[in-house]
Coordinates of C-alpha atoms in Angstrom, one line a residue:
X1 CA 81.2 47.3 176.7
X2 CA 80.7 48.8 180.2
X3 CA 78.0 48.0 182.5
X4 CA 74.4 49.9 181.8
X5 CA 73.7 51.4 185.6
X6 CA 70.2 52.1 183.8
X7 CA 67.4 50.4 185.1
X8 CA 64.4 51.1 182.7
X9 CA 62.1 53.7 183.9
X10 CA 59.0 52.0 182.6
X11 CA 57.8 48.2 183.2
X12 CA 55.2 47.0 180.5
X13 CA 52.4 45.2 181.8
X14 CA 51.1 42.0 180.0
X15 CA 48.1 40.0 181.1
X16 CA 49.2 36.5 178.7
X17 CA 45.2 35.7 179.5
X18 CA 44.1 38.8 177.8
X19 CA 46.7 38.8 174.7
X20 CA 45.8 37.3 171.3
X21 CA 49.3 37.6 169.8
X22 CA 47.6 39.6 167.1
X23 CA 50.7 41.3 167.2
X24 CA 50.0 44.7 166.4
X25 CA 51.6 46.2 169.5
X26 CA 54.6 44.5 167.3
X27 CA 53.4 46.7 164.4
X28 CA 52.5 50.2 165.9
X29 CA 56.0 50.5 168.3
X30 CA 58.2 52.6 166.1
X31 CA 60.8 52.2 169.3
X32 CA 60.9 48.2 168.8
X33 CA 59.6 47.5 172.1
X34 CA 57.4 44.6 171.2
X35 CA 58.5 41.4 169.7
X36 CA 56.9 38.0 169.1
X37 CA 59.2 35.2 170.4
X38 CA 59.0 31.8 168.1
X39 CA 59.9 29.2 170.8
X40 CA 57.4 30.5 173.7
X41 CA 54.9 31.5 170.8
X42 CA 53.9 35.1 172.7
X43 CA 54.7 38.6 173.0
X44 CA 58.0 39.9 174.9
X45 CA 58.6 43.3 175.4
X46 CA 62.4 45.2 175.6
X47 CA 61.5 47.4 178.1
X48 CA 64.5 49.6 178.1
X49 CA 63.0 51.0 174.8
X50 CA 59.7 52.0 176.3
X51 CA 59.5 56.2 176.7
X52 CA 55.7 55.2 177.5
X53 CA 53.8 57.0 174.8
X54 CA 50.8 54.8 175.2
X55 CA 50.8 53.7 171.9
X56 CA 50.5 50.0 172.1
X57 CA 48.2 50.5 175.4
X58 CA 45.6 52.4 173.2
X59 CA 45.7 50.2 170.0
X60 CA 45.4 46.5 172.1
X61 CA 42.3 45.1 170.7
X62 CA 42.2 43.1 174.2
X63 CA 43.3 45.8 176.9
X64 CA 45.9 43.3 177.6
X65 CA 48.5 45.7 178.0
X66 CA 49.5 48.5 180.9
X67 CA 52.6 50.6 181.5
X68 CA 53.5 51.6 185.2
X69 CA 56.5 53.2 186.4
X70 CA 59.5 51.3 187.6
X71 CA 59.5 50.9 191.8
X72 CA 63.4 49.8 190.9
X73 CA 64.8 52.6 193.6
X74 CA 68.4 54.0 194.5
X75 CA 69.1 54.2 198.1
X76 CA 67.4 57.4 199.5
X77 CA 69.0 60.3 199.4
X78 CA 67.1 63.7 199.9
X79 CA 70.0 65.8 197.8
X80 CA 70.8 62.7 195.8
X81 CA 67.7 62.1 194.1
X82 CA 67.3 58.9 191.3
X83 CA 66.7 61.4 188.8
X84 CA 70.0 63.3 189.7
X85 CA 72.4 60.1 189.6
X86 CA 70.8 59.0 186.3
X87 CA 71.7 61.9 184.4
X88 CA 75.1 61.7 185.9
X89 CA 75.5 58.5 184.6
X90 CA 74.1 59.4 180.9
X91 CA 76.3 62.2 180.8
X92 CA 79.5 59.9 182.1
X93 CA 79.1 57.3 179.5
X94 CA 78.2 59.7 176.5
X95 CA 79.8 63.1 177.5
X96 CA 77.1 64.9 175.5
X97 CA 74.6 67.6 176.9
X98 CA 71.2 66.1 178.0
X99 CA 68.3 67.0 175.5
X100 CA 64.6 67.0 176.6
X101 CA 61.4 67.7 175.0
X102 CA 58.1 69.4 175.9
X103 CA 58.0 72.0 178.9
X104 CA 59.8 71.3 182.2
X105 CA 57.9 68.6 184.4
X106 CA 59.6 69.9 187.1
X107 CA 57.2 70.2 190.3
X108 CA 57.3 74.3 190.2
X109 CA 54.4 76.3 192.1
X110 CA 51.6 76.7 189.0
X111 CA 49.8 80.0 189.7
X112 CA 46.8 79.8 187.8
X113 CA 45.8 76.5 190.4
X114 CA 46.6 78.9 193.1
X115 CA 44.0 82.2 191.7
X116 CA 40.3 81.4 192.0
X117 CA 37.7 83.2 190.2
X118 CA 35.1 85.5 191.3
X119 CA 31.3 85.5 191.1
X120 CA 28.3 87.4 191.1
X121 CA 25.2 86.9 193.4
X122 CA 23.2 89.6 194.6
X123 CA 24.3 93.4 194.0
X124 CA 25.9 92.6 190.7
X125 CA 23.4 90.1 189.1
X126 CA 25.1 87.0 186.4
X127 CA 24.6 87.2 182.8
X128 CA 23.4 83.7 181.3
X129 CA 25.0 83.1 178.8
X130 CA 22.5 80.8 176.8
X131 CA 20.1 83.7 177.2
X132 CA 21.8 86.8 177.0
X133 CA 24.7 87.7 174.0
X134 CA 28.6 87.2 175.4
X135 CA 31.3 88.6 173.5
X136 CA 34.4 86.4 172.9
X137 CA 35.8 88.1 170.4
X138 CA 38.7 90.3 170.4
X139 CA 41.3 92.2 168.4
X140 CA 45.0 92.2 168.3
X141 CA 47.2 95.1 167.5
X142 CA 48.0 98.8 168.0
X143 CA 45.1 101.0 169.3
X144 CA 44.3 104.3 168.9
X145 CA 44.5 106.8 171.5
X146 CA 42.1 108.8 170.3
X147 CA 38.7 108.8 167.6
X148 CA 39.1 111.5 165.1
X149 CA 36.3 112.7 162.8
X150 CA 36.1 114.1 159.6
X151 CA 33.7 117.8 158.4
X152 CA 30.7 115.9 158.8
X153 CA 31.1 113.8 162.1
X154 CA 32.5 110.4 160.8
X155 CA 34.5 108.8 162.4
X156 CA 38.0 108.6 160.5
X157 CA 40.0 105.0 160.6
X158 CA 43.2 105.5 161.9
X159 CA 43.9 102.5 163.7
X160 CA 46.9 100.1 161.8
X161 CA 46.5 96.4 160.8
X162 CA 44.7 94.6 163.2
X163 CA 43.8 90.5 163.9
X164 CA 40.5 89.6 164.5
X165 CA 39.9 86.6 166.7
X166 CA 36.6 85.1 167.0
X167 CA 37.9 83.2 169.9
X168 CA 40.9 84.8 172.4
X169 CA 42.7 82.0 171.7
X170 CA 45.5 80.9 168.9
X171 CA 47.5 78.0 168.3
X172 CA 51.7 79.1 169.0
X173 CA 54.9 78.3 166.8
X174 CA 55.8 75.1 165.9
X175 CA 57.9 74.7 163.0
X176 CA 57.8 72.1 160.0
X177 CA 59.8 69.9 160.7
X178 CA 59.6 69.8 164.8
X179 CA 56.1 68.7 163.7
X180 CA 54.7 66.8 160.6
X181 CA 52.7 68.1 157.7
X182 CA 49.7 66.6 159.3
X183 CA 49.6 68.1 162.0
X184 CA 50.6 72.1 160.4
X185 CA 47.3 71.0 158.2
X186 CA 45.2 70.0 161.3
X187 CA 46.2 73.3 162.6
X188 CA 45.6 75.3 160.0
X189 CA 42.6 73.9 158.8
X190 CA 41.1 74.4 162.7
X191 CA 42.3 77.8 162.7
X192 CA 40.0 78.9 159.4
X193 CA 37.1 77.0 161.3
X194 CA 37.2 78.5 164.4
X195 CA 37.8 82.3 163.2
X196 CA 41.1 82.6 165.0
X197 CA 45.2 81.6 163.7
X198 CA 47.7 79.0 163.5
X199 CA 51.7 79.9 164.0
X200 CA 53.7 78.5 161.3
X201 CA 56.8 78.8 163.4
X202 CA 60.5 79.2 162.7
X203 CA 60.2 76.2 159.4
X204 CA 58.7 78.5 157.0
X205 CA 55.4 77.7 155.3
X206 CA 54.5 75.1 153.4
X207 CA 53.1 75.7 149.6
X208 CA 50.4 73.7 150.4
X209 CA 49.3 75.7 152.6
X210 CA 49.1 79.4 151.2
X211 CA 45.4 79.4 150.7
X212 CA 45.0 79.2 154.8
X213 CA 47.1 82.9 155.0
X214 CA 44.0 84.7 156.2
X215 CA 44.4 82.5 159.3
X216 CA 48.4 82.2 159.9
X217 CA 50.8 84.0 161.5
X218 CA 54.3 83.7 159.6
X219 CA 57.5 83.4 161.5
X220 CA 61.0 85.5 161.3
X221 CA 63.5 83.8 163.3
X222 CA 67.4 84.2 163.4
X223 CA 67.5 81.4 161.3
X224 CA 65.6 83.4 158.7
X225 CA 64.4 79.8 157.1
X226 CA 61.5 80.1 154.2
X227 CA 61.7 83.9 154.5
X228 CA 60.9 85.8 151.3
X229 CA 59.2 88.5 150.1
X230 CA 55.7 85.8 148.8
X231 CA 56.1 84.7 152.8
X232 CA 55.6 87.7 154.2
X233 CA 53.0 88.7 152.6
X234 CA 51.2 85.4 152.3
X235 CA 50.1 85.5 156.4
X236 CA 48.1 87.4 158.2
X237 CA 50.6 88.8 160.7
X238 CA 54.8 88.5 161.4
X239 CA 56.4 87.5 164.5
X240 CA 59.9 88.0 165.2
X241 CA 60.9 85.8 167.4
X242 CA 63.1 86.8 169.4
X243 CA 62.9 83.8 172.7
X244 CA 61.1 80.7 173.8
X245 CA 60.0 79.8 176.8
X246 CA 61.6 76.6 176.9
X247 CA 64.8 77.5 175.8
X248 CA 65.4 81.2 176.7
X249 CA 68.9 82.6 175.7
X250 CA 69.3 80.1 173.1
X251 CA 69.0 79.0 169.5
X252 CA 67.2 75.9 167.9
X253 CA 68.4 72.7 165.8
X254 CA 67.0 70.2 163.5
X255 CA 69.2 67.6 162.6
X256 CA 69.7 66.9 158.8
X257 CA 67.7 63.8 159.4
X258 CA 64.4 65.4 159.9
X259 CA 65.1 67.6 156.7
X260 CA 63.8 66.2 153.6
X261 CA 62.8 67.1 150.1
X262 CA 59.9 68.9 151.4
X263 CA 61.6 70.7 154.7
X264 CA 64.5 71.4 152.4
X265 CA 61.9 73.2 149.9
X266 CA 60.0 74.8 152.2
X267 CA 62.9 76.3 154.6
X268 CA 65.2 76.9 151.3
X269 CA 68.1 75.3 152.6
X270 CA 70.4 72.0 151.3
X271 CA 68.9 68.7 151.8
X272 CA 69.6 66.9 155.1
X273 CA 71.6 69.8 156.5
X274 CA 71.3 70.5 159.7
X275 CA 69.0 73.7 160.6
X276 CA 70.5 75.9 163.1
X277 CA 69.0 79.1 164.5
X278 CA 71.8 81.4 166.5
X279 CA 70.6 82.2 169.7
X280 CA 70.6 86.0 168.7
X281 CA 69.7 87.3 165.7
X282 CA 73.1 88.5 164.5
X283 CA 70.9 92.2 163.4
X284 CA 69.6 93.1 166.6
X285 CA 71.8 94.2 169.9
X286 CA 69.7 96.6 170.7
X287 CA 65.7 98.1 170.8
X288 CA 66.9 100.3 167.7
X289 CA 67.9 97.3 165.7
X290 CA 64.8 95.5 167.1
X291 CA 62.8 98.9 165.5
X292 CA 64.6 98.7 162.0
X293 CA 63.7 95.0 161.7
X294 CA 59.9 96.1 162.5
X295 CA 59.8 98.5 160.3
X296 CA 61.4 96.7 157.4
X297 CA 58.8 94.0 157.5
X298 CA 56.3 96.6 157.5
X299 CA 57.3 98.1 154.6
X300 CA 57.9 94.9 153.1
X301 CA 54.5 94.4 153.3
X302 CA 53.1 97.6 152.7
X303 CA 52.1 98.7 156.5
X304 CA 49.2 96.3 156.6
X305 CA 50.2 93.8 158.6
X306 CA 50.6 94.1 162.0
X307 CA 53.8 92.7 163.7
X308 CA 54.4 90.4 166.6
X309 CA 57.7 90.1 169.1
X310 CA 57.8 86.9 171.0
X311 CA 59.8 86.9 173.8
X312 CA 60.9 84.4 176.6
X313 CA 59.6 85.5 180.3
X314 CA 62.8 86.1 182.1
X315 CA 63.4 88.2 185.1
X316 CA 63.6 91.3 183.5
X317 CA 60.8 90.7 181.0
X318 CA 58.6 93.7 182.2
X319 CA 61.7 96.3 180.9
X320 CA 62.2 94.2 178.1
X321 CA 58.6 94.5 177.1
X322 CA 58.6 98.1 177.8
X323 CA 61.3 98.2 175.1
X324 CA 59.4 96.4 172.9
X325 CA 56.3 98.4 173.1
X326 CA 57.9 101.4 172.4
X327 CA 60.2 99.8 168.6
X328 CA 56.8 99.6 166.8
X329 CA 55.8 96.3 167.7
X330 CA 51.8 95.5 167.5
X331 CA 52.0 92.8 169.8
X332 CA 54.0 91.3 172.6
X333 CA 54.3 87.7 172.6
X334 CA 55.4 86.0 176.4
X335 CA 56.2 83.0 176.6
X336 CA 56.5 81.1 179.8
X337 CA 58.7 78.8 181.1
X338 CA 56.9 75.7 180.8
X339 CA 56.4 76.2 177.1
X340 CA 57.2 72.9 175.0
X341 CA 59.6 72.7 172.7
X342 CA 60.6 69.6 169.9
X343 CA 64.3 69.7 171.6
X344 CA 66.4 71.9 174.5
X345 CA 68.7 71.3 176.6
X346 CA 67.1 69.8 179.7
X347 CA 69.4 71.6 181.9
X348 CA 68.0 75.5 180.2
X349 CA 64.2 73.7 180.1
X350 CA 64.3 73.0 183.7
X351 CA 66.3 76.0 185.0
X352 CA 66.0 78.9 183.2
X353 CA 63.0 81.8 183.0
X354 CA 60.1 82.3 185.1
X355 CA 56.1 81.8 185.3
X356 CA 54.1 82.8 182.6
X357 CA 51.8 84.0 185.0
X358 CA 54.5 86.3 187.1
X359 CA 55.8 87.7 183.7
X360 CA 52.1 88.5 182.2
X361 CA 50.8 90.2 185.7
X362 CA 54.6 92.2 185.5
X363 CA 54.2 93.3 181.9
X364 CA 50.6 94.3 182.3
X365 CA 51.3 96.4 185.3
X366 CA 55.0 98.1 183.8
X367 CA 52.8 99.1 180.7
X368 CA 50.1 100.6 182.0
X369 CA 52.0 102.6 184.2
X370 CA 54.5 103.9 181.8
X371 CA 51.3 104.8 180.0
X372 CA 51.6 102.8 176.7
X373 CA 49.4 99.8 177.5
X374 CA 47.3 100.6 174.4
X375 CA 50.5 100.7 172.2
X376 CA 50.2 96.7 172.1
X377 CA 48.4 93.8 172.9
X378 CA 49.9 90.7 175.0
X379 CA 49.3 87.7 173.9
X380 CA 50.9 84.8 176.4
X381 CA 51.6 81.4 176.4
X382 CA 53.4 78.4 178.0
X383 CA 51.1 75.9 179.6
X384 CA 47.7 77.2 179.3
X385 CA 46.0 73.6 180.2
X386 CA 42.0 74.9 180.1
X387 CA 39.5 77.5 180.0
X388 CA 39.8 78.8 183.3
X389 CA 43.3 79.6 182.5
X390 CA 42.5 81.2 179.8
X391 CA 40.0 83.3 182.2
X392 CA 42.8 84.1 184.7
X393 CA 45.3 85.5 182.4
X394 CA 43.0 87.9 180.4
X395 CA 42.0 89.1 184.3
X396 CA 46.0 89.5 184.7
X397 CA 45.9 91.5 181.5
X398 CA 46.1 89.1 178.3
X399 CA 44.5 90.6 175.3
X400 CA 44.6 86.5 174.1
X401 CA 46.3 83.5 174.7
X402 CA 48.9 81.1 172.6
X403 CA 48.2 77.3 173.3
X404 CA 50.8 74.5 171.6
X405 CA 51.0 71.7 174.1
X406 CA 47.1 71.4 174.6
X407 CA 46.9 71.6 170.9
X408 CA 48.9 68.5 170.4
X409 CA 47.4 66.6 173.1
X410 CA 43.8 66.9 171.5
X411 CA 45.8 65.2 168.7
X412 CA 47.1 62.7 170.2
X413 CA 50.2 63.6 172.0
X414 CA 50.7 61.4 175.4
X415 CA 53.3 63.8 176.5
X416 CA 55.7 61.5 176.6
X417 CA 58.6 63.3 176.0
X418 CA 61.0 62.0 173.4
X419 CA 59.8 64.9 170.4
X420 CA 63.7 65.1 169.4
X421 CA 64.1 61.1 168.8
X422 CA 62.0 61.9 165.5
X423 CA 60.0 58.3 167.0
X424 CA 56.6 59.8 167.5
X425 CA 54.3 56.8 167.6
X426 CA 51.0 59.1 167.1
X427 CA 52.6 61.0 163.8
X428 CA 53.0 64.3 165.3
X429 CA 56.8 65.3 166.4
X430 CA 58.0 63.4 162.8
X431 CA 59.4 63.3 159.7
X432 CA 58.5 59.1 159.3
X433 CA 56.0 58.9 156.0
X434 CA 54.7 55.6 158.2
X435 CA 54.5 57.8 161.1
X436 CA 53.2 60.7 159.9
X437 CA 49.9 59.3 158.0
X438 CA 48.5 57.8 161.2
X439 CA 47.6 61.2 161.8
X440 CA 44.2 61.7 159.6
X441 CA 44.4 65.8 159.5
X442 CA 40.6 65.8 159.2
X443 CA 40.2 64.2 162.5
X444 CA 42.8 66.1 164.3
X445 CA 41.4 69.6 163.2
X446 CA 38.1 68.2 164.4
X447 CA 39.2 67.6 167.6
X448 CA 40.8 70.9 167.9
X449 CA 37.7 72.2 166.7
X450 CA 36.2 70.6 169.2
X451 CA 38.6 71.1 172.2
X452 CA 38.4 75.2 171.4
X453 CA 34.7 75.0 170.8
X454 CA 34.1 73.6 174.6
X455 CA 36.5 76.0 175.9
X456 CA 34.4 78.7 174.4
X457 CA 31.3 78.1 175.9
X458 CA 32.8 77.3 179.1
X459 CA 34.8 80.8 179.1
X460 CA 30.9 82.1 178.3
X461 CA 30.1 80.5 181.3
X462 CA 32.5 81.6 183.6
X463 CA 32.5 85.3 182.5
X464 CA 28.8 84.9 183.1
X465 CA 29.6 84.3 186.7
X466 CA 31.3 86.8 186.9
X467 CA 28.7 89.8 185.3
X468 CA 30.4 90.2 182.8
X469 CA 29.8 90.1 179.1
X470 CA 33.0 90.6 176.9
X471 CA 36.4 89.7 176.5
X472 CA 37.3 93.1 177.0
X473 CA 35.4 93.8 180.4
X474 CA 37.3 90.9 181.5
X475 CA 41.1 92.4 180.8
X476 CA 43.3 93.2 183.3
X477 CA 40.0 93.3 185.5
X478 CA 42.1 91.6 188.7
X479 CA 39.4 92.5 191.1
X480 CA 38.1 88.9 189.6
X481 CA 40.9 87.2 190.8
X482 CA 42.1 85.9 194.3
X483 CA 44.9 84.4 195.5
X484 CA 44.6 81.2 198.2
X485 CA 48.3 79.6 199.2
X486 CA 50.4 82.8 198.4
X487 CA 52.8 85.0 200.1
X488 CA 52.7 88.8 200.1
X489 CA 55.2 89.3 197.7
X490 CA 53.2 87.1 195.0
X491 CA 50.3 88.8 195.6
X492 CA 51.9 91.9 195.5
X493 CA 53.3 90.5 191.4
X494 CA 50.4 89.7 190.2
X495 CA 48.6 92.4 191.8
X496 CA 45.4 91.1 193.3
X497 CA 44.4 90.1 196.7
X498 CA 43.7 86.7 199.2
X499 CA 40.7 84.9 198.8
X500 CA 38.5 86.4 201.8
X501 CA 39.8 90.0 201.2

């Protein structure tokens, strides 16, 4: 056995005053971390286990336990940075390609902490918001260029399927199987309660959960798992995907672990096989075969549904998107670069495709001067942390927002990493029937309930600020926005101007 140049990342913190050996750090560590040693008669800890997900930390009955990061350092080296040399050793003693979960934690400029929002004082009076009515809701899909009426002066409907949101915010793709029932459930059930929709992602959907179609969003990947005629019809919108954020360029894969009785059902393929999307979707090479695909699911379900294409934001998203608009598509979906993901290469997660916030402001502007803006809506996603970003990319142009991480954090999630290990200690990224029941889905669509319902009123609050009273005021109205800590040609992207301009 060769030698483990490894230190362990994490150190874990025991005060032996504190801890009652009730063991149930012992119990709650699906990674076997924590151990109870006969002959000292206390708790031990194998560190090199730890991917600090806080489990044990939160469930101490004592707060005897803390986890800190390692100040075991390499020599230092500016180009040769600790994290560089451990991967070259991972990769030297396994020879396999580095996977990684969540978006990239990569230390890459975030543009929505460099755009501040405006506010009205004097010549432009606020709205308050307690007071006056504020209009949050907003509608996804194909509009109209122009109202027609019939002999008698009504108007005559001639817009196609639309989504009503309640809220301008909706909770993006993630397959069963990269997550646990529990957590599709939480989602869905949320979704109903809050007026807006839930993504069932690549993994098909779940029989359980057919009565909730009025509030999902079914999936068509490459993979074409769980895709029937009932499917298609059973959600309230289709999304092709197309790309992800995290992994742009690439397919997807679940081992045969994660896939049991229930996955296999619900995906319709063999028991503990492995699920593997192709990166492309062997029918589409070009916007023409993107079109036929559109309009096949249309007609498949009768031209009442609109339909979704969710791309990856790459560098030449804005032609892509131009593309897209003009196949049929209802709606664009962009997702950014630090969009999460159960597994991707680290190397593509970290590397590859650019700022949700570049790609959105691109889009926005490509569309509207092509003239087709009102062909689609955008609807973006890939680290939307709050409220205010929600704010920010409606004012760059966002007819609504996607949110996936922030989702599973209100869940539980400690961002910790490791989704792919199948090991997730709070019963979200697992296929573990121990795991997956600590989870109550009652509670975790409460707190999304909760988390969405705060970012409501505080998006109330700041369009308030502003003067302004609707979601749809506030869309691609970039006079709202100014830049601080930004260089011309960013400002020139996202198209607004320096704070004290």
């Amino acid at each position: 056995m060769g030698i483990n140049y490894l230190y362990p990342p994490f150190e874990i913190m025991r005060n032996q005053d504190r801890c009652i050996t009730c063991r149930v750090c012992e119990r709650q560590c699906a990674n076997l971390v924590h151990h109870y040693d006969e002959d000292k008669k206390r708790m031990t800890a194998d560190e090199s286990l730890c991917v600090n997900c806080h489990r044990c930390v939160s469930l101490c009955p004592t707060r005897a336990l803390k986890i800190v990061k390692t100040d075991h350092i390499f020599k230092e080296n500016a180009n040769w940075k600790t994290e560089v040399i451990e991967d070259i050793y991972r990769q030297a003693g396994t020879g396999g390609v580095l996977l990684a979960s969540m978006g990239t934690p990569k230390d890459y400029p975030v543009y929505w902490d460099k755009m501040l929002i405006n506010a009205s004082q004097v010549t432009n009076p606020s709205i308050d918001p307690l007071r006056e009515p504020m209009e949050t809701r907003t509608y996804l899909g194909r509009k109209s260029s122009k109202i027609s009426r019939d002999a008698e002066g009504r108007i005559i409907p001639n817009s196609s399927g639309q989504l009503k949101l309640d809220i301008p915010i909706m909770f993006s793709a993630m397959s069963y199987g990269s997550i646990s029932y529990n957590v599709h459930k939480s989602l869905a059930m949320a979704a109903s309660e809050l007026g807006t929709f839930y993504n069932t992602g690549e993994g098909g959907l779940h029989k359980d959960f057919y009565h909730y179609g009025k509030n999902t969003i079914v999936q068509v990947a490459s993979g074409r798992f769980g895709v029937h005629p009932e499917y298609l019809n059973a959600g309230a919108a289709i999304e092709i995907k197309m790309g992800q954020g995290a992994k742009p360029g690439i397919g997807g894969h679940l081992p045969g672990s994660k896939i049991g009785e229930d996955i296999s059902a619900t995906r319709m393929i063999p028991l503990h096989a492995d699920a593997i999307s192709p990166a492309p979707h062997h029918d589409i090479y070009s916007i023409e075969d993107l079109r036929q695909l559109v309009y096949a699911l249309k007609e498949a379900t009768r031209y009442t549904k609109p339909v979704i294409v969710k791309v990856a934001a790459v560098h030449n998203i804005s032609a892509i998107a131009s593309g897209i608009a003009r196949s049929g598509a209802d709606i664009i979906a962009i997702d950014g670069f630090r969009g999460g993901t159960g597994a991707a290469p680290a190397r593509i997660r970290d590397n590859v495709g650019i700022p949700i916030e570049l790609a959105l402001a691109s889009v926005d502007q490509r569309l509207r001067q092509e003239g087709i803006r009102g062909n689609v809506s955008l609807v973006v996603g890939g680290s939307i942390r709050s409220s205010s970003d929600v704010i920010k990319a409606i004012a760059l142009g966002a007819d609504a927002i996607y949110i996936a991480t922030s989702a599973l954090i209100a869940l539980g999630c400690h961002l910790c990493r490791t989704c792919h290990s199948g090991k997730c200690n709070w019963g979200i990224a697992t296929q573990n029937p121990e795991l997956v029941k600590r989870l109550n889905p009652e509670v975790g669509s409460n707190h999304l309930v909760n988390l969405l319902t705060a970012w409501n009123h505080e998006i109330k609050e700041m369009m308030g600020g502003m003067g302004i009273n609707s979601i749809e005021a506030l869309r691609g109205n970039r006079l709202m926005l100014r830049g601080i800590g930004l260089n011309e040609t960013e400002l020139k992207i996202l198209g607004i101007a320096h704070a004290g301009q």
